CSV table of C-alpha atoms in Angstrom, one decimal:
chain,number,residue,atom,x,y,z
A,12,UNK,CA,-8.0,81.6,188.4
A,13,UNK,CA,-5.4,81.6,185.4
A,14,UNK,CA,-3.9,85.1,186.1
A,15,UNK,CA,-1.1,83.9,188.6
A,16,UNK,CA,0.0,81.4,186.0
A,17,UNK,CA,0.0,84.0,183.3
A,18,UNK,CA,2.1,86.3,185.4
A,19,UNK,CA,4.5,83.7,186.1
A,20,UNK,CA,4.9,82.9,182.4
A,21,UNK,CA,5.5,86.6,181.6
A,22,UNK,CA,8.1,86.9,184.2
A,23,UNK,CA,9.9,83.9,182.9
A,24,UNK,CA,9.7,85.3,179.5
A,25,UNK,CA,11.2,88.6,180.4
A,26,UNK,CA,13.8,87.0,182.5
A,27,UNK,CA,15.2,85.1,179.6
A,28,UNK,CA,15.2,88.1,177.3
A,29,UNK,CA,16.2,90.8,179.8
A,30,UNK,CA,19.9,90.9,179.0
A,31,UNK,CA,19.5,90.9,175.2
A,32,UNK,CA,20.4,94.3,173.7
A,33,UNK,CA,19.9,96.1,170.4
A,34,UNK,CA,22.7,98.0,168.6
A,35,UNK,CA,22.7,100.2,165.6
A,36,UNK,CA,25.6,100.6,163.2
A,37,UNK,CA,25.9,103.8,161.0
A,38,UNK,CA,27.6,107.2,160.9
A,39,UNK,CA,27.7,109.1,164.2
A,40,UNK,CA,24.4,110.6,165.4
A,41,UNK,CA,20.8,109.6,164.8
A,42,UNK,CA,20.7,107.0,167.5
A,43,UNK,CA,23.7,104.9,166.2
A,44,UNK,CA,25.6,103.0,168.9
A,45,UNK,CA,28.7,102.0,166.8
A,46,UNK,CA,30.3,103.0,163.5
A,47,UNK,CA,31.4,99.4,162.6
A,48,UNK,CA,29.7,96.1,162.5
A,49,UNK,CA,32.7,94.3,164.3
A,50,UNK,CA,32.6,96.9,167.1
A,51,UNK,CA,28.8,96.2,167.6
A,52,UNK,CA,29.5,92.4,167.5
A,53,UNK,CA,32.3,92.9,170.3
A,54,UNK,CA,30.0,94.8,172.5
A,55,UNK,CA,27.1,92.3,172.0
A,56,UNK,CA,29.4,89.3,172.8
A,57,UNK,CA,29.5,90.5,176.5
A,58,UNK,CA,25.7,90.3,176.8
A,59,UNK,CA,23.5,87.0,177.3
A,60,UNK,CA,20.6,86.4,175.2
A,61,UNK,CA,20.1,87.0,171.4
A,62,UNK,CA,21.2,90.4,170.7
A,63,UNK,CA,20.1,92.4,167.6
A,64,UNK,CA,22.4,94.6,165.4
A,65,UNK,CA,20.7,96.8,162.8
A,66,UNK,CA,23.0,98.2,160.1
A,67,UNK,CA,21.9,101.3,158.3
A,68,UNK,CA,22.4,101.0,154.5
A,69,UNK,CA,25.5,102.7,153.2
A,70,UNK,CA,27.3,102.3,149.9
A,71,UNK,CA,30.4,100.1,149.8
A,72,UNK,CA,31.2,99.5,153.5
A,73,UNK,CA,34.8,98.0,153.4
A,74,UNK,CA,34.7,95.1,155.6
A,75,UNK,CA,36.9,92.1,155.7
A,76,UNK,CA,37.0,89.3,158.1
A,77,UNK,CA,33.9,90.4,160.2
A,78,UNK,CA,33.7,87.5,163.1
A,79,UNK,CA,30.6,86.4,164.8
A,80,UNK,CA,31.9,84.1,167.6
A,81,UNK,CA,30.4,82.3,170.5
A,82,UNK,CA,27.2,84.4,170.7
A,83,UNK,CA,23.6,84.4,169.6
A,84,UNK,CA,22.9,87.3,167.3
A,85,UNK,CA,20.6,88.7,164.6
A,86,UNK,CA,22.4,90.8,162.2
A,87,UNK,CA,20.1,92.6,160.0
A,88,UNK,CA,21.3,95.1,157.1
A,89,UNK,CA,19.4,97.5,154.7
A,90,UNK,CA,17.9,99.7,157.4
A,91,UNK,CA,17.0,103.3,156.8
A,92,UNK,CA,17.6,104.4,160.3
A,93,UNK,CA,17.8,103.0,163.7
A,94,UNK,CA,14.0,102.6,164.0
A,95,UNK,CA,13.4,98.9,163.6
A,96,UNK,CA,9.8,99.4,162.6
A,97,UNK,CA,11.0,101.4,159.5
A,98,UNK,CA,10.7,99.4,156.2
A,99,UNK,CA,13.9,97.8,154.8
A,100,UNK,CA,15.8,99.8,152.1
A,101,UNK,CA,18.3,98.5,149.6
A,102,UNK,CA,20.8,95.9,150.8
A,103,UNK,CA,23.9,97.0,152.8
A,104,UNK,CA,26.9,96.3,150.5
A,105,UNK,CA,29.9,94.6,152.3
A,106,UNK,CA,32.7,94.9,150.0
A,107,UNK,CA,35.4,92.4,151.3
A,108,UNK,CA,38.0,93.3,148.5
A,109,UNK,CA,41.3,94.9,149.4
A,110,UNK,CA,43.8,92.0,149.5
A,111,UNK,CA,43.2,90.8,153.2
A,112,UNK,CA,42.8,87.2,151.7
A,113,UNK,CA,40.1,86.2,154.2
A,114,UNK,CA,36.4,85.5,154.3
A,115,UNK,CA,34.1,88.5,154.3
A,116,UNK,CA,32.1,87.1,157.1
A,117,UNK,CA,32.9,84.3,159.5
A,118,UNK,CA,30.6,82.5,161.9
A,119,UNK,CA,32.0,80.1,164.3
A,120,UNK,CA,31.4,78.4,167.6
A,121,UNK,CA,34.7,77.6,169.4
A,122,UNK,CA,33.4,77.8,173.0
A,123,UNK,CA,30.8,74.8,173.5
A,124,UNK,CA,28.8,72.2,171.9
A,125,UNK,CA,25.5,74.3,172.5
A,126,UNK,CA,24.1,75.4,169.2
A,127,UNK,CA,24.8,79.1,168.6
A,128,UNK,CA,22.0,80.7,166.8
A,129,UNK,CA,22.5,83.4,164.2
A,130,UNK,CA,20.5,85.1,161.6
A,131,UNK,CA,21.8,87.2,158.9
A,132,UNK,CA,19.7,89.2,156.3
A,133,UNK,CA,19.7,92.5,154.3
A,134,UNK,CA,23.4,92.3,152.9
A,135,UNK,CA,25.0,92.2,149.5
A,136,UNK,CA,28.5,90.7,150.1
A,137,UNK,CA,31.1,91.0,147.4
A,138,UNK,CA,34.8,90.5,146.9
A,139,UNK,CA,35.6,88.0,149.6
A,140,UNK,CA,39.1,86.8,148.7
A,141,UNK,CA,40.0,83.7,150.9
A,142,UNK,CA,42.0,82.5,148.1
A,143,UNK,CA,44.3,80.1,150.2
A,144,UNK,CA,41.3,79.0,152.4
A,145,UNK,CA,37.6,78.4,152.4
A,146,UNK,CA,34.6,80.4,152.2
A,147,UNK,CA,35.2,83.6,150.3
A,148,UNK,CA,31.9,85.3,151.1
A,149,UNK,CA,30.9,83.4,154.2
A,150,UNK,CA,32.7,80.7,156.4
A,151,UNK,CA,30.8,78.7,159.1
A,152,UNK,CA,32.5,76.6,161.6
A,153,UNK,CA,31.3,74.2,164.4
A,154,UNK,CA,28.0,74.0,166.5
A,155,UNK,CA,26.0,76.5,164.5
A,156,UNK,CA,22.4,77.0,163.7
A,157,UNK,CA,22.4,79.7,161.0
A,158,UNK,CA,19.5,81.2,158.9
A,159,UNK,CA,20.0,83.4,155.9
A,160,UNK,CA,17.6,85.5,154.0
A,161,UNK,CA,17.5,88.5,151.7
A,162,UNK,CA,21.2,88.0,151.1
A,163,UNK,CA,23.4,88.0,148.0
A,164,UNK,CA,27.0,86.5,148.0
A,165,UNK,CA,28.9,87.2,144.7
A,166,UNK,CA,32.2,87.9,143.2
A,167,UNK,CA,34.1,86.1,145.9
A,168,UNK,CA,37.0,83.7,145.6
A,169,UNK,CA,38.2,80.7,147.7
A,170,UNK,CA,40.0,77.3,147.4
A,171,UNK,CA,36.8,75.7,148.6
A,172,UNK,CA,33.2,77.2,148.9
A,173,UNK,CA,33.8,80.5,147.1
A,174,UNK,CA,30.5,81.8,148.2
A,175,UNK,CA,29.9,79.8,151.3
A,176,UNK,CA,31.9,77.1,153.0
A,177,UNK,CA,30.0,75.3,155.8
A,178,UNK,CA,32.0,73.3,158.4
A,179,UNK,CA,29.2,72.3,160.5
A,180,UNK,CA,29.1,69.8,163.5
A,181,UNK,CA,27.0,66.9,163.1
A,182,UNK,CA,23.8,68.7,164.5
A,183,UNK,CA,24.7,72.0,163.0
A,184,UNK,CA,22.5,73.4,160.3
A,185,UNK,CA,22.2,76.3,157.8
A,186,UNK,CA,19.0,77.4,156.0
A,187,UNK,CA,18.9,79.4,152.8
A,188,UNK,CA,15.6,81.1,153.3
A,189,UNK,CA,13.8,83.6,150.8
A,190,UNK,CA,15.8,85.8,148.5
A,191,UNK,CA,19.1,84.1,148.9
A,192,UNK,CA,21.3,84.4,145.8
A,193,UNK,CA,25.0,82.7,145.5
A,194,UNK,CA,26.3,83.8,142.2
A,195,UNK,CA,29.3,84.5,140.1
A,196,UNK,CA,31.9,83.1,142.7
A,197,UNK,CA,35.1,81.3,141.7
A,198,UNK,CA,36.7,78.1,143.6
A,199,UNK,CA,40.2,77.3,142.5
A,200,UNK,CA,39.5,74.0,144.3
A,201,UNK,CA,35.9,72.6,144.7
A,202,UNK,CA,32.5,74.2,145.4
A,203,UNK,CA,32.2,77.2,143.3
A,204,UNK,CA,28.9,78.4,145.0
A,205,UNK,CA,28.7,76.4,148.1
A,206,UNK,CA,30.9,73.7,149.9
A,207,UNK,CA,29.5,71.5,152.8
A,208,UNK,CA,31.9,69.7,154.8
A,209,UNK,CA,29.5,68.4,157.7
A,210,UNK,CA,26.1,69.3,159.2
A,211,UNK,CA,23.0,70.0,157.2
A,212,UNK,CA,22.1,72.6,154.7
A,213,UNK,CA,18.5,73.3,153.7
A,214,UNK,CA,17.6,75.2,150.6
A,215,UNK,CA,14.1,76.3,151.3
A,216,UNK,CA,13.5,79.7,150.1
A,217,UNK,CA,11.4,81.5,147.5
A,218,UNK,CA,13.4,83.6,145.0
A,219,UNK,CA,16.6,81.6,146.0
A,220,UNK,CA,19.2,80.3,143.6
A,221,UNK,CA,22.7,79.2,143.3
A,222,UNK,CA,23.9,80.1,139.7
A,223,UNK,CA,26.7,81.3,137.7
A,224,UNK,CA,29.5,79.8,139.8
A,225,UNK,CA,32.5,78.2,138.9
A,226,UNK,CA,35.0,75.6,140.2
A,227,UNK,CA,38.4,74.5,138.8
A,228,UNK,CA,37.7,71.0,140.1
A,229,UNK,CA,34.3,69.4,141.4
A,230,UNK,CA,31.0,71.0,142.2
A,231,UNK,CA,30.7,74.1,140.1
A,232,UNK,CA,27.6,74.9,142.1
A,233,UNK,CA,27.6,72.8,145.3
A,234,UNK,CA,30.3,70.4,146.6
A,235,UNK,CA,29.7,68.1,149.6
A,236,UNK,CA,32.4,65.8,151.5
A,237,UNK,CA,31.5,64.9,155.2
A,238,UNK,CA,34.0,64.2,157.8
A,239,UNK,CA,33.0,60.5,158.2
A,240,UNK,CA,30.0,58.4,159.4
A,241,UNK,CA,29.6,60.5,162.6
A,242,UNK,CA,29.2,63.9,160.6
A,243,UNK,CA,27.9,63.2,157.1
A,244,UNK,CA,27.4,66.2,154.9
A,245,UNK,CA,23.7,66.7,154.2
A,246,UNK,CA,22.0,68.8,151.5
A,247,UNK,CA,18.2,69.1,151.3
A,248,UNK,CA,16.7,71.0,148.4
A,249,UNK,CA,13.0,71.9,148.8
A,250,UNK,CA,12.3,75.1,147.1
A,251,UNK,CA,14.2,77.6,144.9
A,252,UNK,CA,14.1,79.5,141.7
A,253,UNK,CA,14.4,83.3,141.4
A,254,UNK,CA,13.2,86.1,138.9
A,255,UNK,CA,16.2,88.2,137.7
A,256,UNK,CA,14.5,91.5,136.8
A,257,UNK,CA,17.9,92.8,135.4
A,258,UNK,CA,17.8,90.2,132.5
A,259,UNK,CA,14.2,89.5,132.5
A,260,UNK,CA,14.6,85.8,133.1
A,261,UNK,CA,14.4,83.1,135.7
A,262,UNK,CA,17.4,81.4,137.4
A,263,UNK,CA,16.6,77.9,138.8
A,264,UNK,CA,17.7,76.6,142.0
A,265,UNK,CA,21.1,75.2,140.8
A,266,UNK,CA,21.7,76.6,137.3
A,267,UNK,CA,24.5,77.7,135.0
A,268,UNK,CA,27.3,76.5,137.2
A,269,UNK,CA,30.5,75.2,135.7
A,270,UNK,CA,33.1,72.6,137.0
A,271,UNK,CA,35.9,73.4,134.4
A,272,UNK,CA,38.1,70.3,134.9
A,273,UNK,CA,36.0,68.3,137.4
A,274,UNK,CA,32.7,66.5,137.6
A,275,UNK,CA,29.3,67.7,138.8
A,276,UNK,CA,28.7,71.0,137.2
A,277,UNK,CA,25.6,71.4,139.3
A,278,UNK,CA,26.2,69.3,142.3
A,279,UNK,CA,29.1,67.0,143.3
A,280,UNK,CA,28.4,64.7,146.2
A,281,UNK,CA,31.8,63.0,147.5
A,282,UNK,CA,32.6,60.8,150.4
A,283,UNK,CA,30.1,60.8,153.3
A,284,UNK,CA,27.6,62.8,151.8
A,285,UNK,CA,23.8,62.7,151.4
A,286,UNK,CA,21.6,64.8,149.0
A,287,UNK,CA,17.8,64.8,149.0
A,288,UNK,CA,15.7,67.0,146.6
A,289,UNK,CA,11.9,67.3,146.2
A,290,UNK,CA,9.7,70.2,145.2
A,291,UNK,CA,7.1,71.4,147.7
A,292,UNK,CA,5.9,74.3,145.6
A,293,UNK,CA,5.1,74.2,142.1
A,294,UNK,CA,6.0,77.8,141.3
A,295,UNK,CA,9.4,77.5,143.1
A,296,UNK,CA,10.5,73.9,142.0
A,297,UNK,CA,13.8,72.1,142.1
A,298,UNK,CA,15.4,72.4,138.9
A,299,UNK,CA,19.0,71.6,138.1
A,300,UNK,CA,19.6,73.0,134.7
A,301,UNK,CA,22.3,74.4,132.3
A,302,UNK,CA,25.3,73.4,134.4
A,303,UNK,CA,28.5,71.9,132.9
A,304,UNK,CA,31.4,69.7,133.6
A,305,UNK,CA,33.8,67.2,132.3
A,306,UNK,CA,31.5,64.5,133.4
A,307,UNK,CA,28.2,64.6,135.3
A,308,UNK,CA,26.9,68.0,133.8
A,309,UNK,CA,24.2,68.1,136.3
A,310,UNK,CA,25.0,65.9,139.3
A,311,UNK,CA,28.2,63.5,140.0
A,312,UNK,CA,27.9,61.0,142.8
A,313,UNK,CA,31.6,60.3,143.7
A,314,UNK,CA,32.0,57.2,145.9
A,315,UNK,CA,30.5,54.5,148.0
A,316,UNK,CA,29.5,56.6,151.0
A,317,UNK,CA,27.9,59.3,148.6
A,318,UNK,CA,24.1,59.1,148.1
A,319,UNK,CA,21.7,61.3,146.1
A,320,UNK,CA,17.9,60.9,146.1
A,321,UNK,CA,15.5,63.0,144.2
A,322,UNK,CA,11.6,62.6,144.3
A,323,UNK,CA,10.3,65.0,141.6
A,324,UNK,CA,13.3,66.8,139.9
A,325,UNK,CA,13.9,68.5,136.5
A,326,UNK,CA,17.3,67.8,135.3
A,327,UNK,CA,17.5,69.7,132.0
A,328,UNK,CA,20.0,71.2,129.6
A,329,UNK,CA,23.2,70.1,131.4
A,330,UNK,CA,26.3,69.5,129.4
A,331,UNK,CA,29.3,67.2,129.9
A,332,UNK,CA,32.2,67.0,127.6
A,333,UNK,CA,33.3,63.3,128.4
A,334,UNK,CA,29.9,61.8,129.3
A,335,UNK,CA,27.2,61.8,131.8
A,336,UNK,CA,25.2,64.8,130.4
A,337,UNK,CA,22.7,64.7,133.3
A,338,UNK,CA,24.4,62.2,135.9
A,339,UNK,CA,27.6,60.6,136.7
A,340,UNK,CA,27.8,57.9,139.5
A,341,UNK,CA,31.1,56.1,140.3
A,342,UNK,CA,33.0,53.9,142.7
A,343,UNK,CA,29.9,52.8,144.7
A,344,UNK,CA,27.9,55.9,144.5
A,345,UNK,CA,24.2,55.8,144.7
A,346,UNK,CA,21.8,57.9,142.6
A,347,UNK,CA,18.1,57.4,142.8
A,348,UNK,CA,15.2,59.2,141.1
A,349,UNK,CA,12.2,58.0,142.8
A,350,UNK,CA,8.4,58.0,142.2
A,351,UNK,CA,5.2,58.3,144.2
A,352,UNK,CA,5.4,54.6,145.4
A,353,UNK,CA,8.7,55.1,147.1
A,354,UNK,CA,8.2,54.3,150.9
A,355,UNK,CA,10.6,57.1,152.0
A,356,UNK,CA,8.9,59.9,149.7
A,357,UNK,CA,8.6,62.9,151.9
A,358,UNK,CA,4.9,63.7,152.7
A,359,UNK,CA,5.0,67.1,151.4
A,360,UNK,CA,6.8,66.3,147.9
A,361,UNK,CA,4.5,67.2,145.0
A,362,UNK,CA,3.7,64.2,142.9
A,363,UNK,CA,4.9,63.8,139.3
A,364,UNK,CA,1.8,64.1,137.4
A,365,UNK,CA,-1.2,66.6,137.3
A,366,UNK,CA,-2.4,69.5,135.2
A,367,UNK,CA,-0.4,72.4,134.0
A,368,UNK,CA,2.9,73.0,135.3
A,369,UNK,CA,3.3,69.8,137.3
A,370,UNK,CA,3.7,67.9,133.9
A,371,UNK,CA,7.2,69.3,133.6
A,372,UNK,CA,8.2,67.4,136.9
A,373,UNK,CA,10.2,64.2,136.9
A,374,UNK,CA,12.1,64.8,133.8
A,375,UNK,CA,15.6,64.2,132.6
A,376,UNK,CA,15.7,66.0,129.3
A,377,UNK,CA,17.8,67.9,126.7
A,378,UNK,CA,21.0,67.0,128.3
A,379,UNK,CA,24.2,66.7,126.2
A,380,UNK,CA,27.3,64.5,126.1
A,381,UNK,CA,29.5,66.3,123.6
A,382,UNK,CA,33.1,67.0,123.4
A,383,UNK,CA,34.5,70.4,123.2
A,384,UNK,CA,35.2,69.7,119.5
A,385,UNK,CA,31.7,68.9,118.8
A,386,UNK,CA,31.9,65.1,118.8
A,387,UNK,CA,29.0,63.2,120.4
A,388,UNK,CA,30.2,61.0,123.3
A,389,UNK,CA,28.4,58.1,125.3
A,390,UNK,CA,26.0,58.8,128.2
A,391,UNK,CA,23.9,61.7,127.2
A,392,UNK,CA,21.7,61.1,130.4
A,393,UNK,CA,23.6,58.6,132.6
A,394,UNK,CA,27.2,57.4,132.9
A,395,UNK,CA,28.5,54.8,135.3
A,396,UNK,CA,31.9,53.5,136.5
A,397,UNK,CA,33.0,51.0,139.2
A,398,UNK,CA,36.3,50.1,140.5
A,399,UNK,CA,37.3,46.8,141.4
A,400,UNK,CA,38.8,47.9,144.7
A,401,UNK,CA,35.2,49.2,145.9
A,402,UNK,CA,32.8,46.5,147.4
A,403,UNK,CA,29.5,48.6,147.2
A,404,UNK,CA,28.1,48.4,143.6
A,405,UNK,CA,27.6,51.7,141.8
A,406,UNK,CA,23.9,52.1,141.3
A,407,UNK,CA,21.5,54.4,139.4
A,408,UNK,CA,17.7,53.9,139.8
A,409,UNK,CA,15.2,55.8,137.6
A,410,UNK,CA,11.7,55.2,138.8
A,411,UNK,CA,8.7,57.1,137.4
A,412,UNK,CA,11.1,59.2,135.2
A,413,UNK,CA,10.8,60.7,131.8
A,414,UNK,CA,14.0,60.8,129.7
A,415,UNK,CA,13.4,62.9,126.7
A,416,UNK,CA,15.7,64.3,123.8
A,417,UNK,CA,19.1,63.8,125.5
A,418,UNK,CA,21.9,64.1,123.0
A,419,UNK,CA,25.0,62.1,122.6
A,420,UNK,CA,26.1,58.7,121.1
A,421,UNK,CA,24.1,56.9,123.7
A,422,UNK,CA,21.5,57.7,126.4
A,423,UNK,CA,23.2,55.5,128.9
A,424,UNK,CA,26.9,54.3,129.1
A,425,UNK,CA,29.5,53.0,131.4
A,426,UNK,CA,33.2,53.9,131.6
A,427,UNK,CA,36.4,53.1,133.3
A,428,UNK,CA,37.8,55.8,135.5
A,429,UNK,CA,40.3,53.8,137.6
A,430,UNK,CA,43.3,51.3,137.0
A,431,UNK,CA,40.8,48.2,137.1
A,432,UNK,CA,37.2,48.3,136.6
A,433,UNK,CA,34.6,45.6,137.1
A,434,UNK,CA,31.1,44.8,136.3
A,435,UNK,CA,29.4,46.0,139.6
A,436,UNK,CA,27.6,49.0,138.2
A,437,UNK,CA,23.8,48.7,138.1
A,438,UNK,CA,21.4,50.8,136.2
A,439,UNK,CA,17.7,50.2,136.9
A,440,UNK,CA,14.8,51.8,135.0
A,441,UNK,CA,11.2,51.2,136.0
A,442,UNK,CA,7.8,52.7,135.4
A,443,UNK,CA,9.4,55.3,133.1
A,444,UNK,CA,9.6,56.7,129.6
A,445,UNK,CA,12.6,56.7,127.5
A,446,UNK,CA,11.7,58.4,124.2
A,447,UNK,CA,12.4,61.1,121.4
A,448,UNK,CA,16.0,60.7,121.1
A,449,UNK,CA,16.6,61.5,117.4
A,450,UNK,CA,20.0,62.5,117.8
A,451,UNK,CA,21.1,59.6,120.1
A,452,UNK,CA,21.2,56.2,118.0
A,453,UNK,CA,22.1,54.0,120.8
A,454,UNK,CA,20.0,53.3,124.1
A,455,UNK,CA,22.9,51.7,126.3
A,456,UNK,CA,26.5,51.4,125.5
A,457,UNK,CA,27.7,49.2,128.3
A,458,UNK,CA,30.9,48.0,127.4
A,459,UNK,CA,32.4,47.4,131.0
A,460,UNK,CA,29.9,45.0,131.9
A,461,UNK,CA,27.4,47.2,133.8
A,462,UNK,CA,24.0,45.5,134.3
A,463,UNK,CA,20.9,47.2,132.8
A,464,UNK,CA,17.5,46.1,134.3
A,465,UNK,CA,14.3,47.5,132.7
């Protein structure tokens, strides 16, 4: 009785996938269909369905400005041959150097509001040089649903988003899955590793890290700034950390990034941005560590339409030359480190207590506010500022947190970063421990009228 229904279902399945094609890029012979990635993409664009392109590993493929446009496609590198059942080999290297001054890889939907589905894996992208634009390694535009895995983007340069620049539409998304590394990129503007200008980015992979990137201005690791209330830039951090066998150490999910002259060494959330962070795996946690900036060594929340909420983070070992070793919030920005009692806590977020490794969660520790000349400055953990021109109060909430051994002339401080400041900043500390600060003689230095509630 069920057989006709089953046959109808199978017919529909094959009808939907009948036109999808598979291509293989490599040297002539051996089953290859094209000798360049762009030629295979151009051929696939004429086919409906989700096409698959396998790329045989070769050392140093010169490829600048590869464009995936208006098509659903799976682009898979690191193959030994054209047999998809063969195990993956070393990554296919895409060397985008050569002076073309463009992104190494561009994914864009210019044809419709339908989401374009793309998967990219198995590549090592180096040398993107969009020095007058955005997205040195990868640029994404429009209505795109993009998944990345087993991918490294490094040694690329751009004005914004030297590693990746994501200009997503409101419903667009990009997922950083397993083994994604964005490292050692340079932004002459903001967003050394990643810049998000709309849509949603999910960092949710094991062995995944954004580390060692540099921006001249804000967001050494990650910079966010949405287009407005209709397209807020979203970032969700759920899982990360990677083992770097080359140096025998671990890179955290946002680590060792630098904002040379700006704020937010790890993350800078500017206008119309929303950041959420919570660990779902105790072995691949959300640590924001060893980043540095002028202010807000770990995180900077820059404006009244910017919000950062973290449920079980570790913010450790960050450094700021002018204050806010861990956190800077200004001009109506909202930063919240929330505990298990928060009604919005994601159901799969680990709780901030337990045996063993979980004891390290929910910590703001070992952050430093110290000038380049070695003088301690205020705000080893948190610095606030508020402009009289901004209606929304600047607000920092620390709930269920442990603040330990942060180093500067005070643990908390406020400052004035505008022409006229007022007393609208709020610092709320509840159900928390602030202790063991032998090198920080003052708890709170609030000289611009900020309110401290304990």
